[in-house]
Each structure stands twice: as structure tokens, then as C-alpha cells.
mmCIF file of C-alpha atoms in Angstrom:
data_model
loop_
_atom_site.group_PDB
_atom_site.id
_atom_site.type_symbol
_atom_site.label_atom_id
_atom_site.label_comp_id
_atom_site.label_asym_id
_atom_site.label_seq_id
_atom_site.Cartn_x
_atom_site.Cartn_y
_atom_site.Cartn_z
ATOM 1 C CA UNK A 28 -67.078 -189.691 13.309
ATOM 2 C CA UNK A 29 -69.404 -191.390 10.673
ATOM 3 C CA UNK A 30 -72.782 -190.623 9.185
ATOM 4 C CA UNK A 31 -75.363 -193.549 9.889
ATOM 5 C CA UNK A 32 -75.822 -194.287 6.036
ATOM 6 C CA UNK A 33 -71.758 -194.784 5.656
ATOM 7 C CA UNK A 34 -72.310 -197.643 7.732
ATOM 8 C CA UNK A 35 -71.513 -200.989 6.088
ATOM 9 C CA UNK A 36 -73.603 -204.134 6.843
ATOM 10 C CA UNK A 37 -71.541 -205.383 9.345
ATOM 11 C CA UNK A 38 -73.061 -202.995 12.016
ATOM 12 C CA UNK A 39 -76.821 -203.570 10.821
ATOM 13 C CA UNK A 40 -77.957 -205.086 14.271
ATOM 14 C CA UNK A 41 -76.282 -202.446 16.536
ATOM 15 C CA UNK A 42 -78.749 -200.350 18.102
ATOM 16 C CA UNK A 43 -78.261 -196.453 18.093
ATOM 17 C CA UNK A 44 -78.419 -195.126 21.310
ATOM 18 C CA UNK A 45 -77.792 -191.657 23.197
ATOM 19 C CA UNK A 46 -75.648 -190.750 25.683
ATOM 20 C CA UNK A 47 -75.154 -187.707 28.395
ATOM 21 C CA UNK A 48 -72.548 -186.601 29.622
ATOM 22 C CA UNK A 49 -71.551 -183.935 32.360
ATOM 23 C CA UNK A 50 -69.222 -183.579 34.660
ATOM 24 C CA UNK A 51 -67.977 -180.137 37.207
ATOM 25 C CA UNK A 52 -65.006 -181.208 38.573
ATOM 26 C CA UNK A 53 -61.149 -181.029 37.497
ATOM 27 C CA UNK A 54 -60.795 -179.982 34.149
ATOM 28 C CA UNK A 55 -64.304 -181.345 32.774
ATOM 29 C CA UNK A 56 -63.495 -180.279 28.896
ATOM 30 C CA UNK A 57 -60.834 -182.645 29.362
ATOM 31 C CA UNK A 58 -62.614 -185.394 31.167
ATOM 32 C CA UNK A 59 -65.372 -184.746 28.563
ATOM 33 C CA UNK A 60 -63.174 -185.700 25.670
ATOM 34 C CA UNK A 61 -60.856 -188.446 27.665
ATOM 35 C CA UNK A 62 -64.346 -189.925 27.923
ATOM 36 C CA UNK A 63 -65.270 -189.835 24.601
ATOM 37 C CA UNK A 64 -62.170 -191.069 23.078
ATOM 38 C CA UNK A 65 -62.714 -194.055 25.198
ATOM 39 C CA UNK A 66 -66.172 -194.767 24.384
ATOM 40 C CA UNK A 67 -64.736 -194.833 20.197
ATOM 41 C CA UNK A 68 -61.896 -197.372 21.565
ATOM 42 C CA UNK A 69 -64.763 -199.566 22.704
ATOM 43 C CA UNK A 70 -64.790 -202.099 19.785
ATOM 44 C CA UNK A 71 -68.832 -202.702 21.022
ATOM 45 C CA UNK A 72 -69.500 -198.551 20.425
ATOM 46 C CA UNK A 73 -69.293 -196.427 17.459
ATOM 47 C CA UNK A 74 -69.221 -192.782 18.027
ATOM 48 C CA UNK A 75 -72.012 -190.841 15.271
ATOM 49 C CA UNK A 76 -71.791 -187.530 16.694
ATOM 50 C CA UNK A 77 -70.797 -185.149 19.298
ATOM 51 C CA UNK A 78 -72.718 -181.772 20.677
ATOM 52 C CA UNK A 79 -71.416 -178.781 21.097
ATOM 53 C CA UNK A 80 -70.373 -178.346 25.029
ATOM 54 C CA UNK A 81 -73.014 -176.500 27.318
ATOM 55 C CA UNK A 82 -72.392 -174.769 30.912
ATOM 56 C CA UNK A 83 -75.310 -174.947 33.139
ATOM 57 C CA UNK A 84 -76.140 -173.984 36.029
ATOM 58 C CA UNK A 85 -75.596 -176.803 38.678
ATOM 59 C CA UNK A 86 -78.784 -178.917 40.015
ATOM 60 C CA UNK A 87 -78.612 -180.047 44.031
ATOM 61 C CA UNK A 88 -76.271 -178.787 46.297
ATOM 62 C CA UNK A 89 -74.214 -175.723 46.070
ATOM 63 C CA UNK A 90 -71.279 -176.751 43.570
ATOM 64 C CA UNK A 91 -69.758 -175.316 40.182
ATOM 65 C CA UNK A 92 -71.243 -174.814 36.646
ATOM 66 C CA UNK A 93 -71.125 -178.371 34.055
ATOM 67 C CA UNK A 94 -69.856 -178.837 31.325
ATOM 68 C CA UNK A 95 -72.538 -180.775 29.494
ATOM 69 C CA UNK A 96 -72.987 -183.026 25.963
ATOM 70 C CA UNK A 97 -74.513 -185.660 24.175
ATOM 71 C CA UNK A 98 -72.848 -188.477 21.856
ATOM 72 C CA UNK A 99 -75.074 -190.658 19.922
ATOM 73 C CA UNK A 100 -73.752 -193.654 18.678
ATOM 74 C CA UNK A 101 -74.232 -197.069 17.685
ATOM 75 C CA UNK A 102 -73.589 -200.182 20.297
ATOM 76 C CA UNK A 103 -73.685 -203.754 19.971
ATOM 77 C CA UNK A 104 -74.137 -203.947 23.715
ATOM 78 C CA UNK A 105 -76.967 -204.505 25.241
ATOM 79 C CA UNK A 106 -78.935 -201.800 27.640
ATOM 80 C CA UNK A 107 -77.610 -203.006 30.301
ATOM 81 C CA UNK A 108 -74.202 -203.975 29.246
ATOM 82 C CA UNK A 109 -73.866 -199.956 27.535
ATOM 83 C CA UNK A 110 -74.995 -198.792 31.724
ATOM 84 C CA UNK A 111 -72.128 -201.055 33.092
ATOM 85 C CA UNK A 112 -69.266 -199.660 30.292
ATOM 86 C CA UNK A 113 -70.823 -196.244 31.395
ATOM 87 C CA UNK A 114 -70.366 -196.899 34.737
ATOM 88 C CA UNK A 115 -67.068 -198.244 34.472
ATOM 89 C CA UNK A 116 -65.274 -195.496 32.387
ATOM 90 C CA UNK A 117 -67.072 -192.868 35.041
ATOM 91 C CA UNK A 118 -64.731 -194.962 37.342
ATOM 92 C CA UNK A 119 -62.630 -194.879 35.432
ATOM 93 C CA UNK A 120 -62.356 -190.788 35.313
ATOM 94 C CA UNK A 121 -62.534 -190.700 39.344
ATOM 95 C CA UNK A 122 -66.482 -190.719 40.024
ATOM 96 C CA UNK A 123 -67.202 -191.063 43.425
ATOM 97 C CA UNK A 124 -70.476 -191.187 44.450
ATOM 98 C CA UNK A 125 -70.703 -188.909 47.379
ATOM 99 C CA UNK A 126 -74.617 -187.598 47.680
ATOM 100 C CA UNK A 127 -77.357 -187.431 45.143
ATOM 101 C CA UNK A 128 -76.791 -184.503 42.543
ATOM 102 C CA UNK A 129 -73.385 -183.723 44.039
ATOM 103 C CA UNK A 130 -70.676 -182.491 42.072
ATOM 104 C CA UNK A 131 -68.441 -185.097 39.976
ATOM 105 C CA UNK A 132 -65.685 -185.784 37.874
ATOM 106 C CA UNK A 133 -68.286 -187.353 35.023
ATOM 107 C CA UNK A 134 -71.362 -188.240 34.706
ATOM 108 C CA UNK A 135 -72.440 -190.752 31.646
ATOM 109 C CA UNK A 136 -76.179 -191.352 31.108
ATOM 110 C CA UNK A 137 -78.037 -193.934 29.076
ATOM 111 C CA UNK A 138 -80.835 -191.099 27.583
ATOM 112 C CA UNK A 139 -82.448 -193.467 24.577
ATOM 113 C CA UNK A 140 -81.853 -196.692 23.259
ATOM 114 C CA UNK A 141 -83.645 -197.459 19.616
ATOM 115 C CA UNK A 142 -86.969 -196.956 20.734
ATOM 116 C CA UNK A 143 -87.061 -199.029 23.652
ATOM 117 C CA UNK A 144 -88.785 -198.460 27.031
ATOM 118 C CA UNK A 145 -87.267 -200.104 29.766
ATOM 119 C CA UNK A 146 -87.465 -200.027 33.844
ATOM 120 C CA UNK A 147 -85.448 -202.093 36.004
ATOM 121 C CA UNK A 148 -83.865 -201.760 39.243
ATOM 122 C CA UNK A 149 -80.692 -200.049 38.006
ATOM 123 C CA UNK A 150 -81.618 -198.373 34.495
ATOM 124 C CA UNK A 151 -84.706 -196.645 33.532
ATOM 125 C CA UNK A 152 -84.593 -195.622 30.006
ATOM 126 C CA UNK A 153 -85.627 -193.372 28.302
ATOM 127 C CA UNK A 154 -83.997 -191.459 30.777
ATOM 128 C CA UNK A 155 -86.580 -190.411 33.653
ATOM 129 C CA UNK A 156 -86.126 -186.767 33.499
ATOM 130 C CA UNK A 157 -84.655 -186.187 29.610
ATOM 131 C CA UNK A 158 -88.203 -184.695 29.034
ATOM 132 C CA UNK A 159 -87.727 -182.121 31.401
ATOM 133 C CA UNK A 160 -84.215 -181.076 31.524
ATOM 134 C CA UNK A 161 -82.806 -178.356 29.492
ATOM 135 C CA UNK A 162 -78.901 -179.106 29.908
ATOM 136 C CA UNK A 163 -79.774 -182.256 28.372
ATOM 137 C CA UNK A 164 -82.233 -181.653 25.642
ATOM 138 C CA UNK A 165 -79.916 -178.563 24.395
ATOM 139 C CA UNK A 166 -77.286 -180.488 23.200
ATOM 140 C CA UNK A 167 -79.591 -183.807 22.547
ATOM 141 C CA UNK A 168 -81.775 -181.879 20.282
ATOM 142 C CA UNK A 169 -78.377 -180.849 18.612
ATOM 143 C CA UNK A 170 -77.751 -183.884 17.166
ATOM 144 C CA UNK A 171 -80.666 -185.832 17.280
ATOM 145 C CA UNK A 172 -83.180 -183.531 16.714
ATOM 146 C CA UNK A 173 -85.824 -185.976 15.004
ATOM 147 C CA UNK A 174 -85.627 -189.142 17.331
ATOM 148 C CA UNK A 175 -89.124 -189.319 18.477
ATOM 149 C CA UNK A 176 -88.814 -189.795 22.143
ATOM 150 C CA UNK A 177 -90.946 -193.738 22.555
ATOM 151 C CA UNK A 178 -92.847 -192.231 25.515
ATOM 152 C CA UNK A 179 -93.477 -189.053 25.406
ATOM 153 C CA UNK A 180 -94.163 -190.106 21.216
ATOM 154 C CA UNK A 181 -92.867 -186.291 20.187
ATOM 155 C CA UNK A 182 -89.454 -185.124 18.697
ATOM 156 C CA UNK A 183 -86.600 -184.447 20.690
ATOM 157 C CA UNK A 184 -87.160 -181.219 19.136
ATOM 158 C CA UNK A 185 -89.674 -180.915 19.985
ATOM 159 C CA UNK A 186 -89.530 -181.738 23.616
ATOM 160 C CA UNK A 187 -86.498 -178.958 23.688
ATOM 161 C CA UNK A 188 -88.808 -176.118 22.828
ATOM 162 C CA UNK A 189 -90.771 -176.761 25.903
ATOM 163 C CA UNK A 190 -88.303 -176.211 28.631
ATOM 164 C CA UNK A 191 -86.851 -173.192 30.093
ATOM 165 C CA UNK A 192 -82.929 -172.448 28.705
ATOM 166 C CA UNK A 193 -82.275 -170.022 31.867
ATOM 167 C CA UNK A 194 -78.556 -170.935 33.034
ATOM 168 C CA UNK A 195 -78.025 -173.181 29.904
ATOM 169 C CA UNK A 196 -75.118 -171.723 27.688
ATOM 170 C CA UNK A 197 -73.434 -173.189 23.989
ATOM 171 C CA UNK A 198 -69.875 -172.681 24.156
ATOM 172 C CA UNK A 199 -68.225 -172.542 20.561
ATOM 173 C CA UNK A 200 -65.765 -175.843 20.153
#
């Protein structure tokens, strides 16, 4: 993975961009990684930097622990285009959507995208609920810890040392 200021001026107009992902299924370390080695063979997507892996306590239904992290990265897709590759690599992996908050192979979520704010019918970003969720902000704050979040106008820093860490846990690498 590369540093932002290695980049050469080829990449100038890609837009950094943030990136969930969870999954409590199968072997999700595995998944986790499959996923993210296919995200750096996207010629569009350049990996920056990984989090640490977190196990938290499921939301919804009854259903095992995630395995949650965050990449950040640098895309020359657009918003909508990055939801689509998302969607298609969690296909890709064997999601299934079953029921809302159910368990899955892997989830991939569009959290930030430069600073924009957008709402459409199939991607809300920033992400609705990064604000509020602890799984996510953990490892978010990891690695992006100064990204001012473009509605909530505070750091992603922030924003983590308002929530409540109960059932959120680092594992080492």
C-alpha cells in the first residue's frame, strides 16, 4: 500500500474514498482479505490503507460475531460506479441478501467519498449511520482519523470518541 503524497500526477483527479467492510460467515478473515486483494486488482481503485480487524458484537437478528475493517483508497470511479464494484465483488464472495441486518459472507460499504454529500435511491453517502456506529468508526478512525466528516463537519476522530466501544474488540494482525 502507498502513502497519498507518493502518488504521481497521474492519479490527481481520483477521489479518496472509504470503505467498510464486514462480514460473519465462512471464514470472514479470509473473505476480508480475498476482498481486498480484489479491490487493489481493480485498475479504477488504489488501496491507501488497511485497519486493523475488529470483532463486534452482531446488530439484528441472532447470528455470530464480525469481523470488521476499513480500506481507504483512491478511485477513479464514480460514487455510484465504486457502489456497483462493491456490490459486485460482495457477489462475488457469496452475499445473499436474505433479511435486513442478517448475517453474510461480506458486506462492502461506501462510508465517505472526498467530501461529498449525496442521497439517491440506492446510495446515501456519507454513510447514514457511520456517525453512530462503533464497529465502524473504530477501525475508520484508525486510518483516517482527520477526515472531517462533510455533515456532521467534525473529525472522524472525533466522532469515534462519542460512541460506546461495548462488544467492539482490535484483534492484533
Amino acid at each position: 500500500m502507498v502513502e497519498c503524497s507518493e502518488m504521481g500526477g497521474e492519479k490527481s483527479n481520483w477521489v479518496q474514498s472509504a470503505v467498510a467492510l464486514g462480514g460473519n460467515l465462512g471464514n470472514p478473515k479470509a473473505t476480508l482479505s480475498a476482498a481486498i486483494t480484489t479491490l487493489q486488482n481493480d485498475a479504477k481503485i488504489l488501496v491507501l490503507t488497511q485497519s486493523h480487524w475488529y470483532q463486534t458484537a452482531a446488530v439484528g437478528p441472532p447470528q455470530p460475531d464480525y469481523l470488521n475493517g476499513c480500506v481507504s483508497l483512491l478511485t477513479a470511479y464514480s460514487p455510484q460506479s465504486l457502489l456497483e464494484k462493491l456490490l459486485e465483488i460482495e457477489t462475488q464472495f457469496g452475499r445473499v441478501r436474505r433479511e435486513r441486518w442478517g448475517p453474510r459472507t461480506l458486506d462492502l460499504d461506501v462510508l465517505l467519498f472526498g467530501q461529498a454529500v449525496i442521497q439517491t435511491p440506492t446510495l446515501t453517502v456519507p454513510h447514514p449511520c457511520l456517525h453512530e456506529r462503533a464497529f465502524v468508526l473504530a477501525p475508520l478512525a484508525e486510518i483516517c482519523p482527520g477526515w472531517v466528516h462533510p455533515v456532521q463537519q467534525q473529525t472522524i476522530a472525533e466522532l469515534a470518541k462519542a460512541v460506546d466501544y461495548t462488544g467492539v474488540h482490535r484483534l492484533s494482525h
